[in-house]
mmCIF file of C-alpha atoms in Angstrom:
data_model
loop_
_atom_site.group_PDB
_atom_site.id
_atom_site.type_symbol
_atom_site.label_atom_id
_atom_site.label_comp_id
_atom_site.label_asym_id
_atom_site.label_seq_id
_atom_site.Cartn_x
_atom_site.Cartn_y
_atom_site.Cartn_z
ATOM 1 C CA GLY A 121 60.983 -80.376 -37.156
ATOM 2 C CA PHE A 122 57.986 -80.606 -35.315
ATOM 3 C CA VAL A 123 54.374 -80.912 -36.273
ATOM 4 C CA VAL A 124 51.654 -80.233 -33.509
ATOM 5 C CA THR A 125 47.768 -81.122 -34.414
ATOM 6 C CA GLY A 126 44.840 -80.616 -32.191
ATOM 7 C CA ALA A 127 46.541 -77.742 -30.118
ATOM 8 C CA ASP A 128 43.947 -75.024 -30.911
ATOM 9 C CA ALA A 129 44.355 -73.241 -27.423
ATOM 10 C CA LEU A 130 48.008 -73.860 -27.138
ATOM 11 C CA PRO A 131 49.682 -70.639 -28.456
ATOM 12 C CA VAL A 132 52.394 -71.130 -31.134
ATOM 13 C CA SER A 133 54.825 -68.769 -29.306
ATOM 14 C CA VAL A 134 54.562 -71.376 -26.476
ATOM 15 C CA ILE A 135 55.521 -74.703 -29.013
ATOM 16 C CA GLU A 136 58.271 -72.921 -30.651
ATOM 17 C CA GLU A 137 59.583 -71.938 -27.326
ATOM 18 C CA GLU A 138 59.651 -75.160 -26.001
ATOM 19 C CA PHE A 139 61.292 -76.931 -29.196
ATOM 20 C CA ARG A 140 63.621 -74.409 -30.195
ATOM 21 C CA SER A 141 66.576 -75.645 -28.056
ATOM 22 C CA GLN A 142 66.070 -79.278 -29.850
ATOM 23 C CA PHE A 143 65.899 -77.532 -33.687
ATOM 24 C CA GLY A 144 68.659 -79.433 -35.402
ATOM 25 C CA ARG A 145 69.849 -81.621 -32.965
ATOM 26 C CA VAL A 146 69.599 -85.248 -32.410
ATOM 27 C CA LEU A 147 66.249 -85.985 -30.732
ATOM 28 C CA ASN A 148 66.929 -86.911 -26.896
ATOM 29 C CA HIS A 149 64.023 -89.106 -25.483
ATOM 30 C CA ARG A 150 64.158 -87.578 -21.856
ATOM 31 C CA THR A 151 64.313 -83.816 -23.208
ATOM 32 C CA PHE A 152 61.436 -84.470 -25.716
ATOM 33 C CA THR A 153 59.185 -86.014 -22.497
ATOM 34 C CA ASP A 154 60.343 -83.125 -20.490
ATOM 35 C CA THR A 155 59.194 -80.950 -23.078
ATOM 36 C CA CYS A 156 55.606 -82.814 -23.375
ATOM 37 C CA LYS A 157 55.478 -82.810 -19.486
ATOM 38 C CA ARG A 158 55.600 -78.782 -19.766
ATOM 39 C CA MET A 159 53.021 -78.517 -22.491
ATOM 40 C CA ASN A 160 50.880 -80.517 -20.453
ATOM 41 C CA ARG A 161 51.540 -78.220 -17.511
ATOM 42 C CA TRP A 162 50.564 -75.349 -19.658
ATOM 43 C CA TYR A 163 46.985 -76.645 -19.788
ATOM 44 C CA SER A 164 46.794 -77.602 -15.851
ATOM 45 C CA ASP A 165 48.005 -74.367 -14.636
ATOM 46 C CA ARG A 166 45.227 -72.592 -16.701
ATOM 47 C CA PHE A 167 42.535 -75.242 -15.430
ATOM 48 C CA LEU A 168 41.992 -76.320 -18.919
ATOM 49 C CA PHE A 169 41.255 -79.994 -20.098
ATOM 50 C CA GLY A 170 44.141 -80.610 -22.711
ATOM 51 C CA GLN A 171 47.282 -82.783 -22.842
ATOM 52 C CA VAL A 172 49.762 -84.638 -25.236
ATOM 53 C CA VAL A 173 48.232 -87.864 -26.270
ATOM 54 C CA ASP A 174 50.410 -89.199 -29.022
ATOM 55 C CA SER A 175 53.857 -88.733 -30.873
ATOM 56 C CA ASP A 176 55.216 -90.085 -33.907
ATOM 57 C CA MET A 177 58.023 -89.856 -36.436
ATOM 58 C CA PRO A 178 56.386 -90.792 -39.791
ATOM 59 C CA ALA A 179 59.392 -89.805 -42.011
ATOM 60 C CA GLY A 180 62.568 -88.141 -42.053
ATOM 61 C CA ASN A 181 63.412 -85.846 -39.566
ATOM 62 C CA MET A 182 59.712 -84.885 -38.542
ATOM 63 C CA VAL A 183 58.310 -85.253 -35.213
ATOM 64 C CA GLN A 184 54.439 -85.189 -35.275
ATOM 65 C CA LEU A 185 52.612 -84.437 -31.809
ATOM 66 C CA SER A 186 48.902 -84.971 -31.070
ATOM 67 C CA VAL A 187 47.332 -82.949 -28.676
ATOM 68 C CA MET A 188 43.865 -83.548 -27.114
ATOM 69 C CA GLU A 189 41.812 -80.497 -26.000
ATOM 70 C CA LYS A 190 38.493 -81.352 -24.570
ATOM 71 C CA LYS A 191 35.876 -79.049 -25.770
ATOM 72 C CA VAL A 192 32.289 -78.586 -24.645
ATOM 73 C CA GLY A 193 29.567 -80.855 -26.128
ATOM 74 C CA ASN A 194 26.072 -80.302 -25.030
ATOM 75 C CA VAL A 195 25.131 -78.121 -21.900
ATOM 76 C CA LEU A 196 22.499 -79.807 -20.183
ATOM 77 C CA LEU A 197 20.173 -78.442 -17.354
ATOM 78 C CA LYS A 198 18.845 -80.743 -14.558
ATOM 79 C CA HIS A 199 16.387 -79.523 -12.039
ATOM 80 C CA VAL A 200 15.710 -81.765 -8.967
ATOM 81 C CA ASP A 201 13.536 -81.415 -5.714
ATOM 82 C CA SER A 202 15.285 -81.561 -2.207
ATOM 83 C CA LYS A 203 15.251 -85.258 -2.546
ATOM 84 C CA GLY A 204 17.338 -85.364 -5.557
ATOM 85 C CA GLU A 205 14.557 -86.399 -7.747
ATOM 86 C CA LEU A 206 13.720 -84.917 -11.119
ATOM 87 C CA ALA A 207 11.241 -82.258 -11.106
ATOM 88 C CA PRO A 208 9.647 -79.744 -13.389
ATOM 89 C CA MET A 209 11.218 -76.120 -13.548
ATOM 90 C CA ARG A 210 9.440 -73.154 -13.649
ATOM 91 C CA THR A 211 12.546 -71.070 -14.753
ATOM 92 C CA LYS A 212 13.070 -70.357 -18.460
ATOM 93 C CA GLU A 213 16.188 -72.345 -19.781
ATOM 94 C CA ASN A 214 17.674 -68.894 -21.314
ATOM 95 C CA VAL A 215 17.464 -67.466 -17.662
ATOM 96 C CA VAL A 216 20.272 -70.153 -16.817
ATOM 97 C CA ARG A 217 21.984 -70.442 -20.113
ATOM 98 C CA ARG A 218 22.645 -66.898 -20.296
ATOM 99 C CA CYS A 219 24.965 -67.116 -17.080
ATOM 100 C CA LEU A 220 27.006 -69.695 -18.533
ATOM 101 C CA LEU A 221 30.494 -69.171 -20.299
ATOM 102 C CA SER A 222 30.268 -73.124 -20.811
ATOM 103 C CA LYS A 223 29.089 -73.309 -24.572
ATOM 104 C CA PRO A 224 28.974 -75.744 -26.975
ATOM 105 C CA GLY A 225 32.377 -75.726 -28.794
ATOM 106 C CA THR A 226 34.355 -73.995 -26.054
ATOM 107 C CA LEU A 227 37.349 -75.222 -24.546
ATOM 108 C CA LEU A 228 36.584 -77.021 -21.055
ATOM 109 C CA SER A 229 37.659 -75.403 -18.110
ATOM 110 C CA HIS A 230 37.580 -76.145 -14.623
ATOM 111 C CA ARG A 231 37.699 -72.230 -13.635
ATOM 112 C CA MET A 232 34.826 -71.698 -16.148
ATOM 113 C CA LEU A 233 32.792 -74.216 -14.642
ATOM 114 C CA GLN A 234 33.181 -72.839 -11.269
ATOM 115 C CA ARG A 235 32.310 -69.320 -12.752
ATOM 116 C CA ASP A 236 29.271 -70.824 -14.134
ATOM 117 C CA ILE A 237 28.336 -72.358 -10.941
ATOM 118 C CA THR A 238 28.797 -68.873 -9.085
ATOM 119 C CA GLU A 239 27.008 -67.194 -11.554
ATOM 120 C CA VAL A 240 23.782 -69.167 -11.342
ATOM 121 C CA ARG A 241 23.780 -69.239 -7.426
ATOM 122 C CA ASN A 242 24.018 -65.552 -7.698
ATOM 123 C CA THR A 243 20.684 -65.359 -9.507
ATOM 124 C CA GLY A 244 18.985 -66.504 -6.081
ATOM 125 C CA ILE A 245 16.924 -68.895 -8.020
ATOM 126 C CA PHE A 246 17.799 -72.235 -6.807
ATOM 127 C CA GLN A 247 18.878 -73.702 -3.251
ATOM 128 C CA ASP A 248 22.040 -75.226 -4.592
ATOM 129 C CA VAL A 249 23.701 -75.936 -7.921
ATOM 130 C CA SER A 250 26.440 -77.917 -9.019
ATOM 131 C CA VAL A 251 27.994 -79.273 -12.422
ATOM 132 C CA ALA A 252 29.457 -82.519 -13.370
ATOM 133 C CA THR A 253 30.909 -83.491 -16.857
ATOM 134 C CA VAL A 254 30.307 -86.638 -18.843
ATOM 135 C CA PRO A 255 31.518 -87.951 -21.875
ATOM 136 C CA GLY A 256 30.220 -86.547 -24.993
ATOM 137 C CA GLU A 257 28.854 -88.345 -28.414
ATOM 138 C CA PRO A 258 30.663 -91.316 -29.116
ATOM 139 C CA GLY A 259 33.973 -90.709 -31.249
ATOM 140 C CA SER A 260 34.328 -87.208 -30.398
ATOM 141 C CA ASP A 261 36.835 -85.582 -27.946
ATOM 142 C CA SER A 262 33.917 -83.375 -26.251
ATOM 143 C CA MET A 263 32.619 -83.559 -22.795
ATOM 144 C CA ASP A 264 28.872 -82.733 -21.524
ATOM 145 C CA VAL A 265 28.267 -80.348 -19.176
ATOM 146 C CA VAL A 266 25.435 -81.233 -16.765
ATOM 147 C CA LEU A 267 24.339 -78.350 -14.352
ATOM 148 C CA THR A 268 21.969 -79.737 -11.730
ATOM 149 C CA LEU A 269 20.089 -77.228 -10.286
ATOM 150 C CA THR A 270 18.348 -78.026 -7.080
ATOM 151 C CA LYS A 271 14.728 -76.844 -5.859
ATOM 152 C CA GLU A 272 13.780 -73.581 -7.126
ATOM 153 C CA MET A 273 13.154 -70.955 -3.919
ATOM 154 C CA VAL A 274 9.793 -69.728 -2.983
ATOM 155 C CA LYS A 275 8.229 -67.421 -5.478
ATOM 156 C CA GLY A 276 6.464 -65.176 -3.275
ATOM 157 C CA THR A 277 6.199 -63.949 0.344
ATOM 158 C CA PHE A 278 3.547 -62.111 1.918
ATOM 159 C CA ASN A 279 4.437 -60.268 5.302
ATOM 160 C CA VAL A 280 1.714 -58.210 7.631
ATOM 161 C CA GLY A 281 3.029 -56.105 10.812
ATOM 162 C CA GLY A 282 2.172 -53.619 12.943
ATOM 163 C CA GLY A 283 3.566 -51.148 15.473
ATOM 164 C CA ILE A 284 3.548 -47.754 17.446
ATOM 165 C CA GLN A 285 5.382 -45.129 15.771
ATOM 166 C CA ALA A 286 7.607 -42.112 17.153
ATOM 167 C CA GLY A 287 6.820 -38.478 16.931
ATOM 168 C CA LEU A 288 4.264 -36.016 18.343
ATOM 169 C CA THR A 289 2.632 -33.283 17.166
ATOM 170 C CA PRO A 290 4.417 -29.984 19.260
ATOM 171 C CA GLY A 291 2.289 -29.643 22.214
ATOM 172 C CA ALA A 292 0.076 -32.433 21.740
ATOM 173 C CA VAL A 293 -0.415 -35.365 24.310
ATOM 174 C CA ALA A 294 0.343 -38.699 23.667
ATOM 175 C CA ASP A 295 -2.012 -40.985 22.280
ATOM 176 C CA PRO A 296 -0.950 -44.341 21.416
ATOM 177 C CA LEU A 297 -4.109 -44.949 19.014
ATOM 178 C CA ASN A 298 -2.999 -41.902 16.977
ATOM 179 C CA ASN A 299 0.688 -43.267 16.716
ATOM 180 C CA MET A 300 -0.183 -46.874 15.675
ATOM 181 C CA LEU A 301 1.116 -48.257 12.456
ATOM 182 C CA GLY A 302 0.249 -51.084 10.193
ATOM 183 C CA THR A 303 2.072 -52.658 7.059
ATOM 184 C CA LEU A 304 1.557 -54.985 4.215
ATOM 185 C CA ASP A 305 4.408 -56.307 2.045
ATOM 186 C CA TYR A 306 4.361 -58.538 -0.777
ATOM 187 C CA LYS A 307 7.526 -59.592 -2.645
ATOM 188 C CA SER A 308 7.674 -62.040 -5.514
ATOM 189 C CA ILE A 309 10.905 -63.577 -7.135
ATOM 190 C CA ASN A 310 11.520 -65.251 -10.451
ATOM 191 C CA LEU A 311 8.390 -63.657 -11.903
ATOM 192 C CA PHE A 312 7.163 -65.586 -14.829
ATOM 193 C CA GLY A 313 10.185 -67.643 -14.748
ATOM 194 C CA LEU A 314 12.433 -64.572 -15.955
ATOM 195 C CA ASN A 315 13.949 -64.133 -12.651
ATOM 196 C CA GLN A 316 12.423 -60.577 -12.130
ATOM 197 C CA THR A 317 11.300 -59.328 -8.997
ATOM 198 C CA VAL A 318 8.393 -57.568 -7.884
ATOM 199 C CA LYS A 319 7.795 -55.911 -4.479
ATOM 200 C CA ALA A 320 4.816 -53.837 -3.057
ATOM 201 C CA LYS A 321 4.659 -52.327 0.299
ATOM 202 C CA VAL A 322 1.246 -50.155 1.926
ATOM 203 C CA SER A 323 1.894 -48.911 5.151
ATOM 204 C CA LEU A 324 -1.025 -47.010 7.033
ATOM 205 C CA ALA A 325 -1.541 -45.046 9.973
ATOM 206 C CA ILE A 326 -3.708 -42.378 11.540
ATOM 207 C CA ASN A 327 -1.551 -39.264 10.017
ATOM 208 C CA ASP A 328 0.618 -41.260 7.368
ATOM 209 C CA LYS A 329 0.095 -43.350 4.390
ATOM 210 C CA THR A 330 2.835 -44.945 2.081
ATOM 211 C CA PHE A 331 2.635 -46.810 -1.050
ATOM 212 C CA ALA A 332 5.581 -48.230 -2.696
ATOM 213 C CA PHE A 333 6.037 -50.632 -5.921
ATOM 214 C CA SER A 334 9.035 -51.703 -7.457
ATOM 215 C CA HIS A 335 9.784 -53.961 -10.534
ATOM 216 C CA THR A 336 13.331 -55.396 -11.446
ATOM 217 C CA ASP A 337 14.745 -57.351 -14.375
ATOM 218 C CA PRO A 338 18.333 -58.112 -13.818
ATOM 219 C CA TRP A 339 19.214 -58.875 -17.270
ATOM 220 C CA VAL A 340 16.969 -56.938 -20.264
ATOM 221 C CA GLY A 341 16.283 -58.907 -22.892
ATOM 222 C CA ASP A 342 19.525 -61.188 -22.596
ATOM 223 C CA ASP A 343 21.587 -58.070 -23.642
ATOM 224 C CA PRO A 344 25.369 -59.043 -23.722
ATOM 225 C CA PHE A 345 26.210 -56.103 -21.832
ATOM 226 C CA ARG A 346 24.179 -57.651 -18.688
ATOM 227 C CA THR A 347 21.870 -54.244 -18.445
ATOM 228 C CA SER A 348 19.210 -54.763 -15.409
ATOM 229 C CA ARG A 349 16.337 -52.271 -15.154
ATOM 230 C CA THR A 350 14.336 -51.056 -12.094
ATOM 231 C CA LEU A 351 11.032 -49.232 -12.016
ATOM 232 C CA ARG A 352 9.852 -47.840 -8.773
ATOM 233 C CA ILE A 353 6.586 -46.002 -8.142
ATOM 234 C CA GLU A 354 6.115 -44.095 -4.579
ATOM 235 C CA ASP A 355 2.686 -42.277 -3.392
ATOM 236 C CA SER A 356 3.325 -41.013 0.364
ATOM 237 C CA ARG A 357 1.371 -38.706 2.783
ATOM 238 C CA VAL A 358 3.765 -38.049 5.683
ATOM 239 C CA ASP A 359 3.240 -35.727 8.909
ATOM 240 C CA ARG A 360 5.375 -32.938 9.096
ATOM 241 C CA THR A 361 3.727 -30.973 11.848
ATOM 242 C CA THR A 362 6.822 -31.914 14.245
ATOM 243 C CA ILE A 363 8.907 -30.114 11.748
ATOM 244 C CA LEU A 364 7.157 -27.302 10.171
ATOM 245 C CA GLY A 365 4.498 -26.683 13.057
ATOM 246 C CA ARG A 366 4.158 -24.095 15.913
ATOM 247 C CA PRO A 367 4.034 -25.820 19.253
ATOM 248 C CA THR A 368 0.663 -25.019 20.996
ATOM 249 C CA GLY A 369 0.324 -21.648 22.974
ATOM 250 C CA GLU A 370 3.750 -20.777 21.477
ATOM 251 C CA GLY A 371 3.553 -16.658 20.661
ATOM 252 C CA ALA A 372 0.607 -14.460 20.567
ATOM 253 C CA GLY A 373 -2.858 -15.998 20.370
ATOM 254 C CA SER A 374 -4.772 -18.669 22.033
ATOM 255 C CA ASP A 375 -4.490 -22.290 21.526
ATOM 256 C CA ASP A 376 -7.569 -22.018 19.025
ATOM 257 C CA GLU A 377 -5.131 -20.127 17.002
ATOM 258 C CA ALA A 378 -2.567 -22.534 16.834
ATOM 259 C CA PRO A 379 -2.246 -24.296 13.134
ATOM 260 C CA GLY A 380 -3.411 -27.579 12.294
ATOM 261 C CA GLU A 381 -1.533 -30.759 10.904
ATOM 262 C CA ILE A 382 0.896 -30.301 8.150
ATOM 263 C CA LYS A 383 1.280 -33.020 5.845
ATOM 264 C CA GLN A 384 3.617 -33.829 2.877
ATOM 265 C CA ASP A 385 1.970 -35.163 -0.336
ATOM 266 C CA ALA A 386 4.750 -36.897 -2.462
ATOM 267 C CA ARG A 387 4.698 -38.845 -5.485
ATOM 268 C CA SER A 388 7.612 -40.140 -7.539
ATOM 269 C CA ALA A 389 8.471 -42.320 -10.497
ATOM 270 C CA ILE A 390 11.907 -43.625 -10.796
ATOM 271 C CA LEU A 391 13.288 -45.772 -13.952
ATOM 272 C CA GLU A 392 17.185 -47.154 -13.537
ATOM 273 C CA PHE A 393 19.413 -49.197 -15.824
ATOM 274 C CA THR A 394 22.228 -50.674 -14.456
ATOM 275 C CA ARG A 395 25.313 -52.210 -16.265
ATOM 276 C CA PRO A 396 28.601 -53.608 -15.001
ATOM 277 C CA LEU A 397 31.449 -51.507 -16.704
ATOM 278 C CA THR A 398 34.670 -53.450 -15.388
ATOM 279 C CA GLN A 399 35.202 -56.300 -12.875
ATOM 280 C CA SER A 400 35.275 -53.622 -10.104
ATOM 281 C CA TRP A 401 32.842 -50.636 -11.724
ATOM 282 C CA THR A 402 29.204 -50.339 -12.152
ATOM 283 C CA GLY A 403 27.248 -47.692 -13.991
ATOM 284 C CA ILE A 404 23.815 -46.571 -13.268
ATOM 285 C CA ALA A 405 21.560 -44.256 -15.606
ATOM 286 C CA GLY A 406 18.193 -43.113 -14.674
ATOM 287 C CA VAL A 407 15.300 -40.596 -14.839
ATOM 288 C CA THR A 408 12.968 -39.462 -11.809
ATOM 289 C CA LEU A 409 9.708 -37.671 -12.041
ATOM 290 C CA GLN A 410 8.546 -36.158 -8.706
ATOM 291 C CA ARG A 411 5.819 -33.850 -7.614
ATOM 292 C CA SER A 412 5.684 -32.895 -3.755
ATOM 293 C CA ALA A 413 3.099 -30.580 -1.877
ATOM 294 C CA LEU A 414 2.124 -29.396 1.850
ATOM 295 C CA VAL A 415 -1.474 -30.155 2.954
ATOM 296 C CA ASP A 416 -3.369 -29.355 5.948
ATOM 297 C CA SER A 417 -5.600 -32.019 7.705
ATOM 298 C CA GLU A 418 -8.420 -31.233 5.329
ATOM 299 C CA GLY A 419 -6.170 -31.746 2.137
ATOM 300 C CA ALA A 420 -6.100 -27.989 1.413
ATOM 301 C CA LYS A 421 -2.854 -26.870 -0.279
ATOM 302 C CA LEU A 422 -0.250 -24.765 2.014
ATOM 303 C CA LEU A 423 2.103 -22.056 0.808
ATOM 304 C CA THR A 424 3.811 -21.349 3.758
ATOM 305 C CA ASP A 425 4.571 -22.739 7.346
ATOM 306 C CA SER A 426 3.264 -21.763 10.675
ATOM 307 C CA TYR A 427 5.925 -18.906 10.706
ATOM 308 C CA GLY A 428 5.102 -17.622 7.407
ATOM 309 C CA ALA A 429 7.867 -19.077 5.714
ATOM 310 C CA PRO A 430 7.486 -20.500 1.861
ATOM 311 C CA LEU A 431 6.972 -24.034 1.891
ATOM 312 C CA THR A 432 7.899 -24.503 -1.930
ATOM 313 C CA LEU A 433 10.550 -23.384 -4.123
ATOM 314 C CA SER A 434 8.320 -22.537 -6.818
ATOM 315 C CA GLY A 435 6.058 -20.486 -4.737
ATOM 316 C CA ARG A 436 3.038 -22.417 -6.291
ATOM 317 C CA GLU A 437 0.921 -24.780 -4.525
ATOM 318 C CA HIS A 438 3.621 -27.936 -5.531
ATOM 319 C CA ASP A 439 7.138 -28.328 -6.538
ATOM 320 C CA SER A 440 7.487 -30.822 -9.664
ATOM 321 C CA ALA A 441 10.830 -31.980 -10.984
ATOM 322 C CA LEU A 442 12.220 -34.167 -13.939
ATOM 323 C CA MET A 443 16.023 -34.978 -12.971
ATOM 324 C CA LEU A 444 18.418 -37.209 -15.036
ATOM 325 C CA GLN A 445 20.837 -39.112 -12.915
ATOM 326 C CA SER A 446 23.990 -40.961 -13.633
ATOM 327 C CA ARG A 447 26.473 -43.049 -11.165
ATOM 328 C CA ALA A 448 29.477 -44.689 -11.320
ATOM 329 C CA VAL A 449 30.300 -47.187 -8.442
ATOM 330 C CA ARG A 450 33.115 -49.119 -7.556
ATOM 331 C CA SER A 451 33.308 -51.155 -4.374
ATOM 332 C CA SER A 452 35.460 -53.907 -2.768
ATOM 333 C CA LYS A 453 35.956 -55.357 0.756
ATOM 334 C CA THR A 454 37.351 -52.493 2.080
ATOM 335 C CA SER A 455 36.621 -49.673 0.010
ATOM 336 C CA SER A 456 34.015 -47.805 -2.286
ATOM 337 C CA VAL A 457 33.987 -44.934 -4.583
ATOM 338 C CA ASN A 458 30.705 -43.203 -5.778
ATOM 339 C CA ILE A 459 30.827 -40.621 -8.421
ATOM 340 C CA SER A 460 27.197 -39.139 -8.922
ATOM 341 C CA ALA A 461 25.896 -36.156 -11.471
ATOM 342 C CA GLU A 462 22.336 -34.897 -11.484
ATOM 343 C CA GLN A 463 20.531 -32.679 -13.774
ATOM 344 C CA ALA A 464 17.029 -31.389 -13.094
ATOM 345 C CA LEU A 465 15.248 -30.265 -16.514
ATOM 346 C CA PRO A 466 12.928 -27.192 -16.301
ATOM 347 C CA VAL A 467 10.155 -28.654 -18.496
ATOM 348 C CA LYS A 468 8.123 -25.862 -17.465
ATOM 349 C CA PRO A 469 8.927 -22.507 -16.178
ATOM 350 C CA ASP A 470 8.022 -23.186 -12.781
ATOM 351 C CA TRP A 471 9.603 -26.557 -12.472
ATOM 352 C CA SER A 472 12.867 -27.224 -10.477
ATOM 353 C CA ASN A 473 16.214 -26.390 -12.476
ATOM 354 C CA PHE A 474 19.544 -27.329 -10.670
ATOM 355 C CA ALA A 475 22.652 -29.606 -11.478
ATOM 356 C CA ARG A 476 24.652 -31.125 -8.835
ATOM 357 C CA VAL A 477 28.003 -33.288 -8.709
ATOM 358 C CA GLU A 478 28.673 -35.384 -5.723
ATOM 359 C CA VAL A 479 31.839 -37.682 -5.105
ATOM 360 C CA LYS A 480 31.922 -39.873 -2.085
ATOM 361 C CA ALA A 481 34.775 -42.224 -1.226
ATOM 362 C CA ASP A 482 35.454 -44.425 1.935
ATOM 363 C CA HIS A 483 38.039 -47.082 3.348
ATOM 364 C CA ASN A 484 37.487 -49.265 6.474
ATOM 365 C CA ILE A 485 40.504 -49.686 8.432
ATOM 366 C CA PRO A 486 40.529 -52.923 10.764
ATOM 367 C CA VAL A 487 41.165 -51.907 14.461
ATOM 368 C CA GLY A 488 42.322 -54.634 16.693
#
């Protein structure tokens, strides 16, 4: 018979299959050696650190095999600057460790180490990531994993810009000053060393203004399902005269009777949670609170446009909606599928009430 020790990962069925043909026969050294090689190949084919290290026949017709499987000892994080010198790390250690499959006591695997490198790189925190293994504690079969993290990325950026936006009020004469636009953008990554992202944008023009703020936590509270959370708040006033206004001189009346500017005031708050469902599918659930109204140049609410058509669905000065959304998204290099459902809740009688389901699919076909 055969006794195999130390083979925690090697399935019993594999061991039995390899030695079945040798049961009850005189031990053949060449056949036995080939069997050990096939067992070693089982580890190498799966990129695992394991091999047969010893064999013995202590008594009778019993053969004893010793297998050594390298386990992960300690997982060490080392942060270095661009020159390779040790540097303090602002990022919390658990932000990196939660990305790792290599944990103390697990079987050491080349594939697992490569996956760990990819996951940490995908956080976007570090300029480069590499891994090495070193002998663990003396007398043990473990290997310590050393993850080298090279230079944390820039923590925040601030941009200022300007330009001229297109679009004229119907019948108006082009005036470059009235179409000038200024923008301020701020982005902070790895907020508080937790890999959270904050974005803020302010856009100002003579007739338009937009403010947008968002906060993203890519991994909420070390959730085992890797749930992420995004909060977005937007406040905007956009000129809609080109769409809802009447060109000067159209129809009866003089130019003085032509309507003034029509602007849309919109405010919204969006909360979304995202979670990977499978390797290719992602689930998204969220809630949106939205309020919109049309106003004139003085800020007075408008109920109808220049042709007397209603500007709100509710017939009141503004439209409000509380919407629940869910989406399932599957994407690959050549195709994508997006299945979404949305339900507006009539919290009050004049709030929007609707439901819709949408399915989108596309497939890229290379030409040439």
